Amino acid sequence: KAGVTQTPRYLIKTRGQQVTLSCSPISGHRSVSWYQQTPGQGLQFLFEYFSETQRNKGNFPGRFSGRQFSNSRSEMNVSTLELGDSALYLCASSDPRNTGELFFGEGSRLTVL
Amino acid sequence: AQSVAQPEDQVNVAEGNPLTVKCTYSVSGNPYLFWYVQYPNRGLQFLLKYITGDNLVKGSYGFEAEFNKSQTSFHLKKPSALVSDSALYFCAVRDTNAGKSTFGDGTTLTVKP
C-alpha cells in the first residue's frame, strides 16, 4: 500500500504570497489531518477533515484554510504569507474504523523570505 | 481539553543501556495513547499505541511502553538502546470522543556508542 504523499516537498515563497500544499492519503483512509511543525512551537494541529467535512480545527488564523475532495485527497492553503509561517507542514491520514493512529507524509517544508 | 507533557527535551544514553522517554497526559475521556518517532527531515512514524487491556504494550523496533492510569503516564522504554534509535520522539493522546491527536513537544534521544 502506498503511503501518504505530500507535494511539494520544498518550496520558497515571499511575504504576502499564498501557497497551496497537497496531500494524498493512504488508500481507504478517509480522515486527513494537518500539522505545523516548527522548532519553537513543536507540532501544532491545524485541522482535520473527514468525508470532505472539517471535523476539528486548531487555533490558527483564518489565513490557514483547507479542504478535502471526494477522493479523500486534501489541500491546505495559506494566504498572505508571513515570515513566521516558515515551517514543516505535515499531513497525516487515518482510518477512523481503527484506533486513530496517524500515518504521516514526509512533509512540505515552506520557507518564507 | 487534552494535553501531553514530555518533561525532558533531551535524553542521552549509552548504547546497550536501557532507555526511558517520559510522557504524561491529561484527557477527559478514555485515552488512546501513541508514540511516534521522527528521523531528520522525515515525517513521523507510528511506533506503538495503548487502547485498552494490558498496561505494557509492545511496538516496533523493540520499543515498549507502560500505561499507568493512576499516574496518567505512558513512558516509552527499550531494554537495550541502539545508536540507530537516536531520533525525536513524540507522545500523543487522542480522546476517544474527539477526532484530533494532541502531541507533546518531543524528546530528542541520543544514543552514544
Short mmCIF file of C-alpha atoms in Angstrom, two decimals:
data_model
loop_
_atom_site.label_atom_id
_atom_site.label_comp_id
_atom_site.label_asym_id
_atom_site.label_seq_id
_atom_site.Cartn_x
_atom_site.Cartn_y
_atom_site.Cartn_z
CA LYS A 1 0.00 0.00 0.00
CA ALA A 2 1.38 3.41 -0.92
CA GLY A 3 1.97 5.79 1.97
CA VAL A 4 0.86 9.35 2.44
CA THR A 5 2.16 11.59 -0.32
CA GLN A 6 2.74 15.28 0.12
CA THR A 7 3.65 17.75 -2.59
CA PRO A 8 5.67 19.80 -2.99
CA ARG A 9 8.41 18.68 -0.62
CA TYR A 10 10.17 22.02 -0.56
CA LEU A 11 9.09 25.48 -1.54
CA ILE A 12 10.21 29.05 -1.09
CA LYS A 13 7.81 31.98 -1.08
CA THR A 14 8.00 35.64 -0.22
CA ARG A 15 5.91 37.54 2.29
CA GLY A 16 2.42 38.33 1.09
CA GLN A 17 2.22 35.45 -1.35
CA GLN A 18 -0.03 32.47 -0.92
CA VAL A 19 0.73 28.77 -1.05
CA THR A 20 -1.22 25.56 -1.60
CA LEU A 21 0.01 22.23 -0.29
CA SER A 22 -1.36 18.88 -1.35
CA CYS A 23 -1.79 15.58 0.45
CA SER A 24 -2.85 12.19 -0.87
CA PRO A 25 -3.78 9.82 1.97
CA ILE A 26 -3.32 6.09 2.18
CA SER A 27 -5.89 4.34 0.05
CA GLY A 28 -9.03 3.74 2.10
CA HIS A 29 -8.23 6.36 4.72
CA ARG A 30 -10.93 9.00 4.83
CA SER A 31 -9.53 11.17 7.60
CA VAL A 32 -6.78 13.67 6.87
CA SER A 33 -5.14 15.90 9.45
CA TRP A 34 -2.66 18.73 9.02
CA TYR A 35 0.03 19.80 11.47
CA GLN A 36 2.57 22.60 11.50
CA GLN A 37 5.97 21.78 12.93
CA THR A 38 8.42 24.48 13.97
CA PRO A 39 11.47 24.29 16.27
CA GLY A 40 9.93 26.70 18.75
CA GLN A 41 6.29 25.56 18.79
CA GLY A 42 6.57 21.85 18.19
CA LEU A 43 3.69 20.10 16.45
CA GLN A 44 0.62 22.28 16.21
CA PHE A 45 -2.71 20.93 14.98
CA LEU A 46 -4.20 22.84 12.08
CA PHE A 47 -7.34 20.96 11.07
CA GLU A 48 -8.83 17.57 10.37
CA TYR A 49 -11.10 16.56 7.53
CA PHE A 50 -13.31 13.54 7.22
CA SER A 51 -15.50 12.82 4.22
CA GLU A 52 -14.98 16.33 2.84
CA THR A 53 -16.04 17.99 6.11
CA GLN A 54 -13.82 19.83 8.54
CA ARG A 55 -14.25 17.97 11.79
CA ASN A 56 -11.73 19.73 14.02
CA LYS A 57 -9.83 22.98 13.81
CA GLY A 58 -6.80 24.25 15.69
CA ASN A 59 -6.02 27.77 16.82
CA PHE A 60 -4.67 29.26 13.65
CA PRO A 61 -5.75 32.47 11.93
CA GLY A 62 -8.17 32.44 9.04
CA ARG A 63 -5.25 32.75 6.61
CA PHE A 64 -4.90 29.00 7.04
CA SER A 65 -7.58 27.01 5.28
CA GLY A 66 -8.07 23.57 3.90
CA ARG A 67 -10.40 21.32 2.04
CA GLN A 68 -10.88 17.68 1.22
CA PHE A 69 -12.06 16.22 -2.04
CA SER A 70 -14.35 13.28 -2.69
CA ASN A 71 -11.33 11.00 -3.27
CA SER A 72 -10.05 11.97 0.24
CA ARG A 73 -7.15 13.99 -1.13
CA SER A 74 -6.67 17.20 0.80
CA GLU A 75 -5.18 20.60 0.24
CA MET A 76 -4.26 23.34 2.63
CA ASN A 77 -3.79 26.95 1.69
CA VAL A 78 -2.00 29.75 3.45
CA SER A 79 -2.69 33.25 2.22
CA THR A 80 -0.76 36.46 2.84
CA LEU A 81 2.32 34.59 3.98
CA GLU A 82 4.31 35.84 6.94
CA LEU A 83 7.87 35.04 7.95
CA GLY A 84 6.53 33.06 10.90
CA ASP A 85 4.74 30.67 8.57
CA SER A 86 8.06 29.08 7.69
CA ALA A 87 7.68 25.51 8.90
CA LEU A 88 7.35 21.87 8.03
CA TYR A 89 3.72 21.13 7.21
CA LEU A 90 2.78 17.56 7.89
CA CYS A 91 -0.23 15.72 6.61
CA ALA A 92 -1.45 12.53 8.24
CA SER A 93 -4.17 10.10 7.32
CA SER A 94 -6.02 7.64 9.48
CA ASP A 95 -8.79 5.11 9.28
CA PRO A 96 -11.47 6.08 11.81
CA ARG A 97 -12.63 2.49 11.94
CA ASN A 98 -9.35 1.73 13.68
CA THR A 99 -7.97 3.34 16.81
CA GLY A 100 -6.74 6.53 15.27
CA GLU A 101 -3.03 6.08 14.77
CA LEU A 102 -1.79 8.59 12.26
CA PHE A 103 0.25 7.83 9.19
CA PHE A 104 2.33 10.82 8.20
CA GLY A 105 3.72 12.02 4.94
CA GLU A 106 7.26 13.33 4.62
CA GLY A 107 6.03 16.90 4.88
CA SER A 108 6.23 20.08 2.85
CA ARG A 109 8.94 22.42 4.04
CA LEU A 110 7.90 26.00 3.45
CA THR A 111 10.38 28.86 3.68
CA VAL A 112 9.02 32.40 3.61
CA LEU A 113 11.51 35.13 2.74
CA ALA B 1 -9.14 19.78 26.67
CA GLN B 2 -6.46 17.18 26.23
CA SER B 3 -2.74 17.73 26.74
CA VAL B 4 0.55 15.86 26.75
CA ALA B 5 3.74 16.67 28.61
CA GLN B 6 7.18 15.33 27.80
CA PRO B 7 9.27 16.69 30.66
CA GLU B 8 12.66 16.05 29.07
CA ASP B 9 13.80 17.89 25.97
CA GLN B 10 16.80 15.60 25.67
CA VAL B 11 17.69 12.09 26.82
CA ASN B 12 21.21 10.72 26.47
CA VAL B 13 22.05 7.06 26.93
CA ALA B 14 24.93 4.78 26.08
CA GLU B 15 24.45 2.05 23.53
CA GLY B 16 23.36 -1.18 25.18
CA ASN B 17 21.84 0.56 28.19
CA PRO B 18 18.11 0.70 28.82
CA LEU B 19 16.28 3.87 27.85
CA THR B 20 13.16 5.61 29.07
CA VAL B 21 11.41 8.57 27.48
CA LYS B 22 8.75 10.04 29.75
CA CYS B 23 5.23 11.15 28.91
CA THR B 24 2.26 12.24 30.99
CA TYR B 25 -1.17 13.10 29.67
CA SER B 26 -4.45 14.73 30.52
CA VAL B 27 -7.72 13.84 28.83
CA SER B 28 -11.35 13.95 29.86
CA GLY B 29 -12.44 10.60 28.49
CA ASN B 30 -10.68 7.31 27.97
CA PRO B 31 -7.33 7.92 26.33
CA TYR B 32 -5.84 6.45 23.28
CA LEU B 33 -2.08 6.91 23.67
CA PHE B 34 0.58 6.77 21.00
CA TRP B 35 4.29 7.09 20.47
CA TYR B 36 5.80 8.31 17.23
CA VAL B 37 9.39 8.70 16.08
CA GLN B 38 10.80 11.27 13.68
CA TYR B 39 14.13 10.99 11.93
CA PRO B 40 15.77 14.12 10.46
CA ASN B 41 13.91 15.62 7.52
CA ARG B 42 11.25 12.92 7.64
CA GLY B 43 7.65 12.67 8.73
CA LEU B 44 6.60 10.94 11.94
CA GLN B 45 6.37 7.17 12.11
CA PHE B 46 3.96 5.33 14.36
CA LEU B 47 5.73 3.19 17.00
CA LEU B 48 3.06 1.82 19.30
CA LYS B 49 -0.29 2.51 20.94
CA TYR B 50 -2.29 1.82 24.06
CA ILE B 51 -6.02 1.46 23.63
CA THR B 52 -7.14 -0.91 26.35
CA GLY B 53 -6.09 -4.10 28.04
CA ASP B 54 -2.56 -4.97 29.10
CA ASN B 55 -0.73 -1.97 30.53
CA LEU B 56 2.50 -2.97 28.81
CA VAL B 57 2.34 -2.60 25.05
CA LYS B 58 4.98 -3.63 22.58
CA GLY B 59 5.74 -1.88 19.34
CA SER B 60 8.19 -1.57 16.50
CA TYR B 61 11.99 -1.82 16.76
CA GLY B 62 11.91 -3.41 20.22
CA PHE B 63 10.21 -0.47 21.91
CA GLU B 64 7.55 -0.88 24.57
CA ALA B 65 5.52 1.47 26.70
CA GLU B 66 3.85 1.19 30.07
CA PHE B 67 0.45 2.73 30.69
CA ASN B 68 -0.12 3.88 34.26
CA LYS B 69 -3.63 5.19 34.80
CA SER B 70 -3.11 6.44 38.35
CA GLN B 71 -0.06 8.46 37.34
CA THR B 72 -1.52 9.34 33.92
CA SER B 73 1.76 8.32 32.35
CA PHE B 74 2.79 6.43 29.26
CA HIS B 75 6.57 6.11 29.31
CA LEU B 76 8.45 4.69 26.33
CA LYS B 77 11.10 2.11 27.09
CA LYS B 78 13.65 -0.13 25.44
CA PRO B 79 15.82 -2.66 27.26
CA SER B 80 18.94 -2.09 25.15
CA ALA B 81 19.44 1.12 23.15
CA LEU B 82 20.99 1.25 19.71
CA VAL B 83 22.79 4.18 18.09
CA SER B 84 20.18 4.00 15.34
CA ASP B 85 17.46 4.76 17.91
CA SER B 86 18.72 8.35 18.02
CA ALA B 87 15.79 10.46 16.87
CA LEU B 88 13.00 12.76 18.03
CA TYR B 89 10.21 11.02 19.90
CA PHE B 90 6.67 12.28 20.32
CA CYS B 91 3.98 11.12 22.68
CA ALA B 92 0.38 11.77 21.64
CA VAL B 93 -3.08 11.40 23.16
CA ARG B 94 -6.37 11.07 21.40
CA ASP B 95 -9.65 11.37 23.23
CA THR B 96 -11.95 8.60 22.07
CA ASN B 97 -14.68 11.19 21.66
CA ALA B 98 -12.60 13.62 19.63
CA GLY B 99 -11.06 13.41 16.23
CA LYS B 100 -7.73 15.05 16.83
CA SER B 101 -4.49 13.90 18.38
CA THR B 102 -2.53 16.19 20.66
CA PHE B 103 1.24 15.85 20.68
CA GLY B 104 3.87 16.57 23.28
CA ASP B 105 6.78 18.85 22.48
CA GLY B 106 9.04 15.92 21.67
CA THR B 107 12.13 14.43 23.28
CA THR B 108 15.41 14.14 21.43
CA LEU B 109 17.02 10.79 22.17
CA THR B 110 20.75 10.49 21.62
CA VAL B 111 22.38 7.09 21.93
CA LYS B 112 26.17 7.24 22.08
CA PRO B 113 28.42 4.32 21.06
#
